[in-house]
Amino acid sequence: MPNIRARLLAVLVVLCGLCGFLTVAGSPAATAATLPGSLSFDGTALTVSGGRFVDGNGREVVLRGYNVSGETKLAENNGLPFASVADAKKSATALRALGGGNSVRFLLSWAYAEPVRGQYDTTYLAAATAQMRAFLDAGIRVYPDFHQDLYSRYLFNEGSWYTGDGAPQWAVDLGGYPAESCGICFLWGQNITQNGAVKKAQYDFWHNAYGLQDSFLAMAQQTMAYVKQNLTAEQFAGVVGFDPYNEPYAGTYDSGQASRTWERDVLWPFYVRFRARMDAAGWTDKPAFVEPNLFWNGNVSKEEGGLLDAGTLGSRYVFNTHFYDQKAISGILMWGNAENGQYVTDFGTVRDRAAAAGTTAVVSEFGHPLNGNTAGKAPTVLKAMYQALDSRVKGVTWWTTPAASGSVLSGSQWQWDIYNGRHHELMNGNADKLLTTGDAWNDEDLSAVRLDDSGTATLRQDARLLDRVYPSATSGTTVAFTYEDRSRDGSTTLTWNPVPSTLPNVASLVGSGQYSVLVWRSGGGAAPTELHLPASFPTAATTVVSDLGTVYGPPAYSSTTKIAAAVEPGGTGSRRLLLSTSDTGTVHYALVTNGATAPSATLLAAARTELAAWVAQKVG
């Protein structure tokens, strides 16, 4: 969550088809006639290999989506993301069709899973699994997360200014903690390092006082075993892994200890124990999504860390981190809006840390408040964050140095809560504190979605920003990628990556439209490279210029098409672009745009010539 950066807060005192087909150059692709991914996902589980998420067809996979949902922090639906499976299905369909997501971080609650020590609430687990299933059946991959903030809501009382979530009441009762008090706290995150009750409770958990960590791990194993047993094999294939613990922090360091040594001596051994519980529950082939000390990459408050002493994580773990712009959220430390390339260094650090650890990375939370004093920064902050997920090169220099683009990062925006603005939460059980607005939790308001008066899911942010082109599965290795979303800041169109004047035909083809460019090195697999097509890219009006050919209005997939369109799995109506190759080690490229209207064959050919020369010069 955006306010977790407590040190900052102390400084102060989130198928159309054939009618539009023009021309496809090149020989037929040697791919199977049966479209991969006709079932949910591609019918295979993801693994971690070579520092990438890889599917069963050997393709490099990028996860994009949202956190589902902060509703889990509330009591109104008993620690579940949704009031019903029907609502979960509505949310999943909207997330895929409106938000362009192919994955979710799915929040779970220890308090509701184990309300009595040693007794697991199978009614809660059944309901959570059924809601998870709604996303899996919509073709959306899932990684569950045992969520906590400020350790537990039971540390707080009816008169408290703030609240928490996570540990059950029995765990709090064991500690005999002092009355919570944050002193002069303007935002909830200050409680992490200023509230004595929160600090002591966190310390006790990490030191396994009263066997608290033992109980948590036993509960986690039971939960994972239950989920596996109550999903089909195909559904379970869509479960990517598990996030053991949200935003870990020591509470208080021992004498002579600092962030890095705490990660080494306390946090990492916990993850090793959790990993063993995953194995015991039948999750052996799925990675643990492990988070470092939450302050390791703050852009104001920072502590040394990033699991530097954990060695090579490899295929058993994913480097999992959050990023919020503390300066932008403060309203004081960053005047004005975010700029082109603002976060490429921050997200580059995430890429580098994961690479050094021998694994892949996911930014499992990022975002910015949509209400309050700094809400006006959200359009540029979020655009800059997505830009940095896509590439480590800012837009103004991308066309000049595409080979420095790096891997495309997986990420889950905070958050996707269809109940935004329609909650009915009694804060800390206080009947005089009925919360209905925003996220109904500590004055936050970050959900990208809400239900309108008719009960229809509708976006609260610019669809051009959220529903994006991205390479969901690459047959080979991504060399460079960019997406110019042309999202808006009020009435201003934000164009941070214009096509350069040195490519006049490409610029003419794109015009004022959205576009993406993918450059990849083929891996020889039979399954095609796939890019998500946003709703703003109707099939009949999508143009593709590639070394594989040129197409206006990609046709339906067949064994003879190198460039084609198909529906995404899950029945939500969303679509994907398929690029088929059969070679190994060849550099391929594809420009995808919605800016052209029935472009001429001459313009398509000229744009292709320009792109081919650009790739040869800049990538080789």
Coordinates of C-alpha atoms in Angstrom, one line a residue:
M1 CA 0.0 0.0 0.0
P2 CA 1.2 3.5 -0.8
N3 CA 1.3 4.8 2.8
I4 CA 3.5 2.0 4.1
R5 CA 6.6 4.0 3.8
A6 CA 6.7 5.1 7.3
R7 CA 10.0 7.0 7.1
L8 CA 8.6 9.3 4.5
L9 CA 5.6 10.0 6.7
A10 CA 7.9 11.0 9.6
V11 CA 9.6 13.5 7.2
L12 CA 6.1 15.0 6.5
V13 CA 5.2 16.3 10.0
V14 CA -0.3 5.1 -4.7
L15 CA -12.8 -11.3 -35.0
C16 CA -12.7 -9.4 -37.6
G17 CA -11.1 -10.6 -40.1
L18 CA -10.8 -11.3 -43.6
C19 CA -12.6 -8.3 -45.0
G20 CA -9.8 -6.1 -43.6
F21 CA -7.0 -8.3 -44.6
L22 CA -4.5 -6.7 -46.9
T23 CA -1.3 -8.7 -47.3
V24 CA 0.8 -11.2 -45.5
A25 CA 4.4 -11.7 -46.7
G26 CA 6.4 -14.8 -46.2
S27 CA 5.9 -18.5 -46.2
P28 CA 3.4 -20.3 -44.0
A29 CA 4.4 -20.8 -40.4
A30 CA 5.2 -24.3 -39.3
T31 CA 2.9 -24.3 -36.3
A32 CA 0.2 -26.6 -35.2
A33 CA -3.3 -26.1 -36.6
T34 CA -4.8 -26.3 -33.2
L35 CA -4.6 -22.9 -31.5
P36 CA -2.5 -23.0 -28.3
G37 CA -4.4 -21.6 -25.4
S38 CA -7.8 -22.7 -26.6
L39 CA -8.3 -23.9 -23.1
S40 CA -7.6 -21.7 -20.1
F41 CA -4.1 -20.2 -20.2
D42 CA -2.3 -22.6 -22.6
G43 CA -3.2 -25.6 -20.5
T44 CA 0.2 -25.6 -18.8
A45 CA 1.6 -24.3 -15.5
L46 CA 4.3 -21.6 -15.3
T47 CA 7.8 -22.3 -14.1
V48 CA 10.8 -20.1 -13.6
S49 CA 13.7 -20.8 -15.9
G50 CA 16.5 -18.6 -17.1
G51 CA 15.3 -15.7 -15.1
R52 CA 11.9 -15.7 -16.8
F53 CA 8.4 -17.1 -16.3
V54 CA 8.0 -19.9 -18.8
D55 CA 4.9 -21.8 -19.9
G56 CA 4.7 -25.4 -21.0
N57 CA 5.4 -24.4 -24.6
G58 CA 8.7 -22.8 -23.6
R59 CA 7.4 -19.3 -24.1
E60 CA 8.5 -16.3 -22.0
V61 CA 5.4 -15.1 -20.1
V62 CA 4.6 -11.6 -18.7
L63 CA 2.0 -11.4 -15.9
R64 CA -0.1 -8.2 -15.9
G65 CA -3.1 -7.5 -13.7
Y66 CA -4.3 -6.2 -10.4
N67 CA -4.6 -7.0 -6.7
V68 CA -8.0 -8.7 -5.9
S69 CA -8.8 -7.1 -3.6
G70 CA -8.4 -4.8 -0.6
E71 CA -11.9 -5.9 0.4
T72 CA -10.1 -8.8 2.0
K73 CA -8.9 -6.4 4.7
L74 CA -12.5 -5.6 5.7
A75 CA -15.0 -7.4 7.9
E76 CA -18.1 -6.7 5.8
N77 CA -17.5 -9.8 3.6
N78 CA -15.7 -11.9 6.3
G79 CA -12.2 -11.5 4.9
L80 CA -13.2 -12.5 1.3
P81 CA -12.5 -10.4 -1.8
F82 CA -16.2 -10.7 -2.8
A83 CA -19.6 -11.1 -1.3
S84 CA -20.4 -13.9 -3.7
V85 CA -19.0 -16.1 -6.5
A86 CA -21.3 -14.2 -8.9
D87 CA -19.5 -10.9 -8.0
A88 CA -16.2 -12.7 -8.4
K89 CA -17.2 -13.7 -11.9
K90 CA -18.4 -10.2 -12.7
S91 CA -15.1 -8.8 -11.5
A92 CA -13.0 -11.3 -13.4
T93 CA -14.8 -10.7 -16.7
A94 CA -14.3 -6.9 -16.2
L95 CA -10.7 -7.3 -15.2
R96 CA -10.0 -9.2 -18.4
A97 CA -12.2 -7.2 -20.8
L98 CA -11.8 -3.7 -19.4
G99 CA -8.5 -3.8 -17.5
G100 CA -6.6 -6.1 -19.9
G101 CA -5.2 -8.3 -17.1
N102 CA -4.1 -11.9 -17.5
S103 CA -3.3 -12.4 -13.8
V104 CA -4.2 -11.4 -10.2
R105 CA -2.6 -11.3 -6.8
F106 CA -5.5 -12.8 -4.8
L107 CA -5.6 -11.7 -1.2
L108 CA -6.3 -14.1 1.7
S109 CA -6.7 -13.6 5.4
W110 CA -5.0 -15.5 8.3
A111 CA -7.6 -14.2 10.7
Y112 CA -10.5 -15.8 8.8
A113 CA -8.6 -19.0 7.8
E114 CA -7.7 -19.8 11.4
P115 CA -10.2 -17.9 13.7
V116 CA -9.4 -20.4 16.5
R117 CA -5.8 -21.6 17.0
G118 CA -5.3 -24.9 15.3
Q119 CA -8.8 -24.9 13.8
Y120 CA -9.2 -24.0 10.1
D121 CA -12.4 -22.6 8.8
T122 CA -13.2 -24.7 5.8
T123 CA -16.3 -22.6 5.0
Y124 CA -13.9 -19.6 4.5
L125 CA -11.4 -21.7 2.5
A126 CA -14.2 -23.1 0.3
A127 CA -15.6 -19.6 -0.4
A128 CA -12.1 -18.2 -1.1
T129 CA -11.3 -21.1 -3.4
A130 CA -14.6 -20.7 -5.3
Q131 CA -13.9 -17.0 -5.8
M132 CA -10.4 -17.9 -7.0
R133 CA -11.9 -20.4 -9.4
A134 CA -13.9 -17.6 -11.0
F135 CA -10.7 -15.9 -12.1
L136 CA -9.0 -19.2 -13.2
D137 CA -12.1 -20.1 -15.3
A138 CA -11.9 -16.6 -17.0
G139 CA -8.3 -17.5 -18.2
I140 CA -6.7 -15.4 -15.5
R141 CA -3.7 -16.7 -13.7
V142 CA -3.6 -16.4 -9.9
Y143 CA -1.0 -16.0 -7.2
P144 CA -2.5 -16.0 -3.6
D145 CA -1.2 -13.7 -0.9
F146 CA -1.5 -13.9 2.8
H147 CA -2.1 -10.2 3.4
Q148 CA -1.3 -8.1 6.4
D149 CA -1.0 -4.5 7.3
L150 CA -0.1 -3.2 10.8
Y151 CA -0.1 -6.9 11.8
S152 CA -3.8 -7.2 12.8
R153 CA -7.0 -5.3 13.1
Y154 CA -7.3 -6.7 16.7
L155 CA -4.4 -4.4 17.9
F156 CA -6.8 -1.5 17.4
N157 CA -9.9 -0.5 19.3
E158 CA -13.3 1.1 18.4
G159 CA -11.9 4.6 19.0
S160 CA -8.7 4.1 16.9
W161 CA -7.9 6.5 14.0
Y162 CA -6.5 3.5 12.1
T163 CA -7.0 -0.2 11.6
G164 CA -5.0 -3.2 10.4
D165 CA -5.5 -6.7 9.0
G166 CA -3.8 -10.0 9.1
A167 CA -3.4 -12.0 12.3
P168 CA -6.4 -13.4 14.2
Q169 CA -7.5 -12.2 17.6
W170 CA -6.1 -15.2 19.4
A171 CA -2.6 -14.3 18.1
V172 CA -3.0 -10.8 19.5
D173 CA -4.4 -11.9 22.8
L174 CA -1.3 -14.0 23.4
G175 CA 1.0 -11.0 23.3
G176 CA -0.6 -8.8 25.9
Y177 CA 0.4 -5.8 23.8
P178 CA 0.2 -2.2 25.0
A179 CA -2.6 0.0 24.0
E180 CA -2.0 1.1 20.4
S181 CA -0.9 4.7 19.9
C182 CA 0.8 6.2 16.9
G183 CA 1.4 9.6 18.4
I184 CA 1.4 12.3 15.8
C185 CA 0.6 10.2 12.7
F186 CA -0.9 11.9 9.7
L187 CA -1.1 8.7 7.6
W188 CA -1.6 5.1 8.5
G189 CA 1.8 3.8 7.5
Q190 CA 3.5 5.6 10.3
N191 CA 2.1 3.0 12.6
I192 CA 4.7 0.5 11.3
T193 CA 7.6 2.2 13.0
Q194 CA 5.8 4.4 15.5
N195 CA 3.0 2.4 17.1
G196 CA 4.4 0.4 20.0
A197 CA 1.8 -2.3 19.8
V198 CA 2.3 -2.9 16.1
K199 CA 6.1 -2.9 16.5
K200 CA 6.0 -5.4 19.4
A201 CA 3.5 -7.7 17.6
Q202 CA 5.7 -7.7 14.4
Y203 CA 8.7 -8.5 16.5
D204 CA 7.0 -11.4 18.2
F205 CA 5.9 -12.9 14.9
W206 CA 9.4 -12.9 13.4
H207 CA 10.9 -14.3 16.6
N208 CA 8.2 -17.0 16.8
A209 CA 7.1 -15.9 20.2
Y210 CA 4.2 -18.1 21.5
G211 CA 4.8 -20.3 18.5
L212 CA 3.1 -17.7 16.3
Q213 CA 5.1 -18.4 13.2
D214 CA 4.7 -22.1 13.6
S215 CA 0.9 -21.6 13.7
F216 CA 1.0 -19.4 10.6
L217 CA 3.0 -21.9 8.6
A218 CA 0.7 -24.8 9.6
M219 CA -2.3 -22.7 8.6
A220 CA -0.6 -21.9 5.3
Q221 CA 0.1 -25.5 4.5
Q222 CA -3.6 -26.4 5.3
T223 CA -4.8 -23.6 3.0
M224 CA -2.6 -24.6 0.1
A225 CA -3.5 -28.2 0.4
Y226 CA -7.2 -27.3 0.5
V227 CA -6.8 -25.1 -2.6
K228 CA -5.0 -27.8 -4.6
Q229 CA -7.5 -30.5 -3.6
N230 CA -10.5 -28.4 -4.6
L231 CA -9.3 -27.2 -8.0
T232 CA -9.2 -29.3 -11.1
A233 CA -5.7 -30.0 -12.6
E234 CA -6.3 -27.4 -15.3
Q235 CA -7.4 -24.8 -12.8
F236 CA -4.4 -25.5 -10.5
A237 CA -2.1 -25.1 -13.5
G238 CA -3.3 -21.5 -13.6
V239 CA -2.1 -20.9 -10.0
V240 CA 1.4 -19.5 -10.5
G241 CA 2.8 -19.6 -6.9
F242 CA 2.2 -18.1 -3.5
D243 CA 3.1 -14.8 -1.8
P244 CA 3.9 -15.9 1.8
Y245 CA 3.7 -12.5 3.6
N246 CA 2.8 -9.0 2.6
E247 CA 5.3 -6.2 3.2
P248 CA 7.5 -7.8 5.9
Y249 CA 9.2 -5.5 8.5
A250 CA 11.1 -6.4 11.7
G251 CA 9.0 -4.2 14.0
T252 CA 12.2 -3.6 16.0
Y253 CA 15.7 -4.7 15.2
D254 CA 17.8 -6.6 17.8
S255 CA 20.9 -5.0 19.1
G256 CA 23.5 -4.7 16.4
Q257 CA 21.0 -5.8 13.7
A258 CA 20.0 -3.8 10.6
S259 CA 17.8 -4.4 7.6
R260 CA 20.2 -6.5 5.7
T261 CA 21.2 -8.8 8.6
W262 CA 17.5 -9.1 9.6
E263 CA 16.7 -10.3 6.1
R264 CA 19.5 -12.8 6.3
D265 CA 19.0 -14.1 9.8
V266 CA 15.2 -13.8 10.3
L267 CA 13.2 -13.2 7.0
W268 CA 15.0 -15.6 4.7
P269 CA 14.8 -18.6 7.1
F270 CA 11.1 -17.9 7.3
Y271 CA 10.8 -18.1 3.5
V272 CA 12.8 -21.4 3.5
R273 CA 10.3 -22.8 6.1
F274 CA 7.3 -21.5 4.0
R275 CA 8.9 -23.1 0.9
A276 CA 8.9 -26.5 2.7
R277 CA 5.3 -26.1 3.6
M278 CA 4.5 -25.4 -0.1
D279 CA 6.2 -28.7 -1.0
A280 CA 4.3 -30.6 1.7
A281 CA 1.0 -29.2 0.4
G282 CA 1.7 -30.4 -3.2
W283 CA 3.0 -27.0 -4.5
T284 CA 6.5 -28.3 -5.3
D285 CA 6.6 -27.0 -8.9
K286 CA 5.3 -23.6 -8.0
P287 CA 7.6 -20.7 -6.8
A288 CA 7.3 -18.7 -3.6
F289 CA 6.9 -15.0 -4.4
V290 CA 9.2 -13.7 -1.7
E291 CA 9.2 -10.0 -0.6
P292 CA 12.3 -8.2 0.9
N293 CA 12.1 -5.7 3.7
L294 CA 9.5 -3.3 2.5
F295 CA 11.8 -0.3 2.8
W296 CA 14.6 -1.7 0.6
N297 CA 13.6 0.3 -2.5
G298 CA 11.8 3.4 -1.1
N299 CA 12.6 6.5 -3.1
V300 CA 12.7 8.6 0.1
S301 CA 13.1 6.2 3.0
K302 CA 15.5 3.3 2.1
E303 CA 17.2 0.5 4.1
E304 CA 19.8 -1.8 2.7
G305 CA 18.2 -5.1 1.5
G306 CA 16.7 -6.9 -1.3
L307 CA 17.5 -10.3 0.0
L308 CA 21.2 -9.7 -0.9
D309 CA 22.4 -12.6 1.2
A310 CA 19.9 -15.2 0.1
G311 CA 22.2 -16.5 -2.6
T312 CA 20.8 -17.7 -6.0
L313 CA 17.0 -18.0 -5.6
G314 CA 16.6 -19.9 -8.9
S315 CA 13.4 -21.6 -10.0
R316 CA 12.0 -22.1 -6.5
Y317 CA 11.5 -18.4 -5.7
V318 CA 10.4 -15.2 -7.5
F319 CA 11.8 -11.8 -6.4
N320 CA 8.6 -10.0 -5.4
T321 CA 8.5 -6.3 -4.5
H322 CA 6.3 -3.2 -4.3
F323 CA 6.8 0.3 -5.5
Y324 CA 5.0 3.5 -4.7
D325 CA 6.3 7.0 -5.3
Q326 CA 6.6 8.3 -1.8
K327 CA 7.5 11.8 -3.0
A328 CA 4.5 12.0 -5.3
I329 CA 2.2 10.7 -2.5
S330 CA 3.5 13.2 0.0
G331 CA 2.3 16.2 -2.0
I332 CA 5.4 18.1 -0.7
L333 CA 8.5 16.2 -1.9
M334 CA 7.5 16.2 -5.5
W335 CA 6.0 19.3 -7.1
G336 CA 4.2 18.8 -10.3
N337 CA 3.6 15.6 -12.2
A338 CA 5.7 12.5 -13.0
E339 CA 7.8 12.8 -16.1
N340 CA 8.8 10.7 -19.1
G341 CA 11.2 8.0 -17.7
Q342 CA 10.7 8.9 -14.1
Y343 CA 10.8 5.4 -12.8
V344 CA 13.0 3.5 -15.2
T345 CA 15.9 3.6 -12.8
D346 CA 13.8 2.3 -9.9
F347 CA 12.3 -0.5 -11.9
G348 CA 15.7 -1.2 -13.4
T349 CA 17.0 -1.9 -9.9
V350 CA 14.2 -4.5 -9.5
R351 CA 15.3 -6.2 -12.8
D352 CA 18.9 -6.1 -11.7
R353 CA 18.3 -7.6 -8.3
A354 CA 16.2 -10.4 -9.7
A355 CA 18.8 -11.2 -12.4
A356 CA 21.6 -11.2 -9.7
A357 CA 19.4 -13.6 -7.7
G358 CA 19.0 -15.9 -10.7
T359 CA 15.2 -15.6 -11.0
T360 CA 12.5 -13.4 -12.4
A361 CA 10.7 -10.5 -10.7
V362 CA 7.2 -9.2 -10.2
V363 CA 6.1 -5.8 -8.9
S364 CA 3.1 -7.1 -7.0
E365 CA 1.9 -3.7 -5.9
F366 CA 2.2 -0.3 -7.5
G367 CA -0.3 2.6 -7.8
H368 CA -1.3 6.1 -6.7
P369 CA -4.3 7.5 -4.9
L370 CA -7.2 8.5 -7.0
N371 CA -8.6 10.9 -4.4
G372 CA -7.1 13.4 -2.1
N373 CA -4.5 16.2 -2.4
T374 CA -2.2 14.3 -4.8
A375 CA -4.8 12.5 -7.0
G376 CA -4.0 14.9 -9.8
K377 CA -0.6 13.3 -10.2
A378 CA -2.2 9.8 -10.8
P379 CA -2.4 9.9 -14.7
T380 CA 1.3 10.7 -15.1
V381 CA 2.5 8.6 -12.1
L382 CA 0.7 5.5 -13.4
K383 CA 1.8 6.1 -17.0
A384 CA 5.4 6.4 -15.9
M385 CA 5.1 3.2 -13.8
Y386 CA 3.7 1.2 -16.7
Q387 CA 6.4 2.7 -19.0
A388 CA 9.1 1.4 -16.6
L389 CA 7.4 -2.0 -16.4
D390 CA 7.6 -2.2 -20.2
S391 CA 11.2 -1.0 -20.7
R392 CA 14.2 0.3 -18.8
V393 CA 14.6 3.0 -21.4
K394 CA 12.5 6.1 -21.3
G395 CA 10.4 7.0 -24.3
V396 CA 12.5 9.9 -25.5
T397 CA 15.4 7.6 -26.1
W398 CA 13.8 4.3 -26.8
W399 CA 14.0 4.4 -30.6
T400 CA 17.7 5.3 -30.3
T401 CA 18.7 2.6 -27.8
P402 CA 16.1 -0.2 -28.0
A403 CA 18.6 -2.9 -27.2
A404 CA 18.9 -1.5 -23.7
S405 CA 15.2 -2.0 -23.2
G406 CA 15.6 -5.2 -21.1
S407 CA 13.0 -7.7 -19.9
V408 CA 9.4 -6.8 -19.7
L409 CA 8.4 -6.8 -16.0
S410 CA 5.4 -8.5 -14.5
G411 CA 3.2 -6.4 -12.3
S412 CA -0.1 -6.2 -10.4
Q413 CA -1.6 -2.7 -9.9
W414 CA -3.2 -1.9 -6.5
Q415 CA -6.1 -2.5 -6.8
W416 CA -9.3 -3.9 -8.4
D417 CA -12.2 -3.5 -6.0
I418 CA -15.7 -3.5 -7.6
Y419 CA -17.2 -2.3 -4.3
N420 CA -15.2 1.0 -4.3
G421 CA -17.4 3.8 -3.0
R422 CA -20.1 1.3 -2.0
H423 CA -18.7 -0.3 1.1
H424 CA -20.5 -0.9 4.4
E425 CA -17.6 -1.3 6.9
L426 CA -17.9 -0.6 10.6
M427 CA -14.3 0.5 11.3
N428 CA -12.9 -1.7 14.1
G429 CA -16.5 -2.8 14.8
N430 CA -17.5 0.8 15.7
A431 CA -21.2 1.4 14.8
D432 CA -20.5 5.1 14.8
K433 CA -17.8 4.7 12.1
L434 CA -19.6 3.4 9.1
L435 CA -17.2 3.6 6.1
T436 CA -18.7 3.6 2.6
T437 CA -16.4 5.8 0.5
G438 CA -13.2 4.9 -1.4
D439 CA -11.6 1.7 -0.3
A440 CA -13.2 1.9 3.2
W441 CA -9.8 1.3 4.7
N442 CA -7.6 4.0 6.4
D443 CA -8.8 6.7 4.0
E444 CA -7.4 5.0 0.9
D445 CA -8.9 5.2 -2.6
L446 CA -6.9 3.4 -5.3
S447 CA -9.3 1.0 -7.0
A448 CA -9.2 1.2 -10.8
V449 CA -12.8 0.0 -11.0
R450 CA -16.2 0.4 -9.4
L451 CA -19.8 -0.6 -10.0
D452 CA -22.1 2.0 -11.5
D453 CA -25.7 2.5 -10.4
S454 CA -26.8 -0.3 -12.7
G455 CA -24.3 -2.7 -11.2
T456 CA -22.0 -2.7 -14.2
A457 CA -18.3 -2.6 -13.7
T458 CA -16.7 0.6 -15.0
L459 CA -13.2 1.9 -15.0
R460 CA -12.2 4.9 -12.8
Q461 CA -9.0 5.5 -14.7
D462 CA -8.3 6.0 -18.4
A463 CA -8.8 2.8 -20.3
R464 CA -6.0 3.8 -22.6
L465 CA -3.7 3.6 -19.6
L466 CA -4.9 0.3 -18.1
D467 CA -5.9 -1.9 -21.1
R468 CA -2.5 -2.1 -22.8
V469 CA -0.7 -4.0 -25.5
Y470 CA 1.9 -6.3 -23.8
P471 CA 3.7 -9.5 -24.8
S472 CA 1.9 -12.0 -22.7
A473 CA 3.8 -15.0 -24.2
T474 CA 7.0 -14.7 -26.3
S475 CA 8.2 -17.7 -28.3
G476 CA 11.9 -17.0 -27.6
T477 CA 13.4 -14.0 -25.7
T478 CA 12.2 -10.4 -25.7
V479 CA 14.9 -8.0 -26.9
A480 CA 13.0 -4.7 -26.8
F481 CA 9.4 -3.6 -26.2
T482 CA 7.5 -0.3 -25.9
Y483 CA 3.9 0.8 -25.8
E484 CA 2.7 4.3 -26.5
D485 CA -0.7 4.3 -24.8
R486 CA -1.6 8.0 -25.6
S487 CA -3.4 8.1 -22.2
R488 CA -4.8 11.4 -21.0
D489 CA -4.0 13.8 -18.1
G490 CA -7.3 15.7 -18.1
S491 CA -7.7 16.9 -21.7
T492 CA -4.0 16.6 -22.5
T493 CA -2.8 13.6 -24.5
L494 CA 0.4 12.2 -23.1
T495 CA 2.7 11.2 -25.9
W496 CA 6.1 10.2 -24.3
N497 CA 7.4 8.0 -27.1
P498 CA 6.6 9.6 -30.5
V499 CA 7.8 7.8 -33.6
P500 CA 11.0 9.7 -34.7
S501 CA 11.1 11.7 -37.9
T502 CA 13.8 9.4 -39.2
L503 CA 11.0 6.9 -39.8
P504 CA 8.5 9.0 -41.7
N505 CA 6.5 6.1 -43.1
V506 CA 6.1 4.5 -39.7
A507 CA 5.1 7.8 -38.3
S508 CA 2.5 8.3 -41.0
L509 CA 1.1 4.8 -40.4
V510 CA 0.8 5.4 -36.7
G511 CA -0.5 8.9 -36.9
S512 CA -2.1 9.9 -33.6
G513 CA -3.0 6.3 -32.7
Q514 CA -1.6 4.0 -30.1
Y515 CA 1.2 1.7 -31.0
S516 CA 3.6 -1.0 -29.7
V517 CA 6.8 -2.4 -31.0
L518 CA 8.1 -5.8 -30.0
V519 CA 11.5 -7.1 -31.0
W520 CA 12.3 -10.7 -30.0
R521 CA 14.8 -13.5 -30.7
S522 CA 13.0 -16.7 -31.8
G523 CA 13.2 -19.8 -29.7
G524 CA 12.1 -22.5 -32.1
G525 CA 8.9 -23.4 -30.3
A526 CA 5.7 -24.4 -32.1
A527 CA 3.4 -22.0 -30.1
P528 CA 3.1 -18.5 -31.4
T529 CA 4.2 -15.3 -29.7
E530 CA 1.1 -13.6 -28.2
L531 CA 0.4 -9.9 -27.5
H532 CA -2.7 -8.8 -25.7
L533 CA -5.0 -6.6 -27.9
P534 CA -6.8 -3.9 -25.9
A535 CA -10.4 -3.0 -26.7
S536 CA -9.1 0.1 -28.4
F537 CA -7.5 -2.3 -31.0
P538 CA -10.6 -3.8 -32.8
T539 CA -9.4 -6.6 -35.0
A540 CA -10.6 -5.1 -38.2
A541 CA -8.8 -1.8 -37.5
T542 CA -5.5 -3.2 -36.2
T543 CA -2.4 -2.9 -38.4
V544 CA 0.7 -5.1 -38.0
V545 CA 4.0 -4.4 -39.7
S546 CA 6.6 -7.2 -39.2
D547 CA 9.3 -9.1 -40.8
L548 CA 6.7 -11.8 -40.9
G549 CA 4.5 -9.7 -43.1
T550 CA 2.1 -6.7 -43.2
V551 CA -1.6 -7.0 -42.2
Y552 CA -4.5 -4.6 -41.8
G553 CA -7.2 -6.5 -40.0
P554 CA -5.5 -9.8 -38.9
P555 CA -7.3 -12.9 -40.0
A556 CA -8.3 -15.8 -37.7
Y557 CA -5.6 -18.2 -36.7
S558 CA -4.8 -21.2 -39.0
S559 CA -1.7 -23.3 -39.7
T560 CA -0.9 -21.1 -42.7
T561 CA -1.0 -17.7 -41.0
K562 CA 2.0 -16.0 -39.5
I563 CA 0.0 -13.0 -38.3
A564 CA -3.4 -13.7 -36.8
A565 CA -6.0 -12.7 -34.2
A566 CA -7.8 -14.9 -31.7
V567 CA -9.9 -14.6 -28.6
E568 CA -8.2 -14.8 -25.3
P569 CA -9.2 -18.0 -23.3
G570 CA -11.9 -17.7 -20.7
G571 CA -14.8 -16.4 -22.7
T572 CA -14.5 -12.7 -21.7
G573 CA -14.4 -11.4 -25.3
S574 CA -10.8 -10.0 -25.0
R575 CA -8.4 -10.8 -27.9
R576 CA -4.8 -11.5 -28.7
L577 CA -2.4 -11.1 -31.6
L578 CA -0.5 -14.2 -32.7
L579 CA 2.9 -14.1 -34.4
S580 CA 4.1 -17.5 -35.6
T581 CA 7.7 -18.5 -36.4
S582 CA 9.5 -21.8 -36.6
D583 CA 13.1 -20.7 -36.6
T584 CA 15.6 -20.4 -33.7
G585 CA 17.9 -17.5 -32.9
T586 CA 16.4 -15.1 -35.5
V587 CA 15.6 -11.5 -34.5
H588 CA 12.0 -10.7 -35.4
Y589 CA 10.0 -7.5 -35.0
A590 CA 6.4 -6.3 -35.1
L591 CA 4.8 -2.9 -35.0
V592 CA 1.1 -3.0 -33.8
T593 CA -1.0 0.1 -34.2
N594 CA -4.6 1.3 -34.3
G595 CA -3.7 4.6 -36.0
A596 CA -4.2 3.6 -39.6
T597 CA -7.4 3.5 -41.6
A598 CA -7.2 1.1 -44.6
P599 CA -3.5 1.9 -45.2
S600 CA -2.2 1.3 -48.7
A601 CA 0.1 -1.6 -49.6
T602 CA 2.7 1.0 -50.6
L603 CA 2.7 2.6 -47.2
L604 CA 2.8 -0.8 -45.4
A605 CA 5.7 -1.9 -47.5
A606 CA 7.6 1.4 -46.9
A607 CA 7.0 1.2 -43.2
R608 CA 8.3 -2.4 -43.2
T609 CA 11.5 -1.3 -45.0
E610 CA 12.1 1.4 -42.5
L611 CA 11.6 -0.9 -39.5
A612 CA 13.8 -3.6 -41.0
A613 CA 16.7 -1.1 -41.4
W614 CA 16.1 0.3 -37.9
V615 CA 16.2 -3.2 -36.4
A616 CA 19.4 -4.1 -38.3
Q617 CA 21.1 -0.9 -37.2
K618 CA 19.9 -0.7 -33.6
V619 CA 19.6 -4.3 -32.6
G620 CA 21.6 -6.3 -35.1

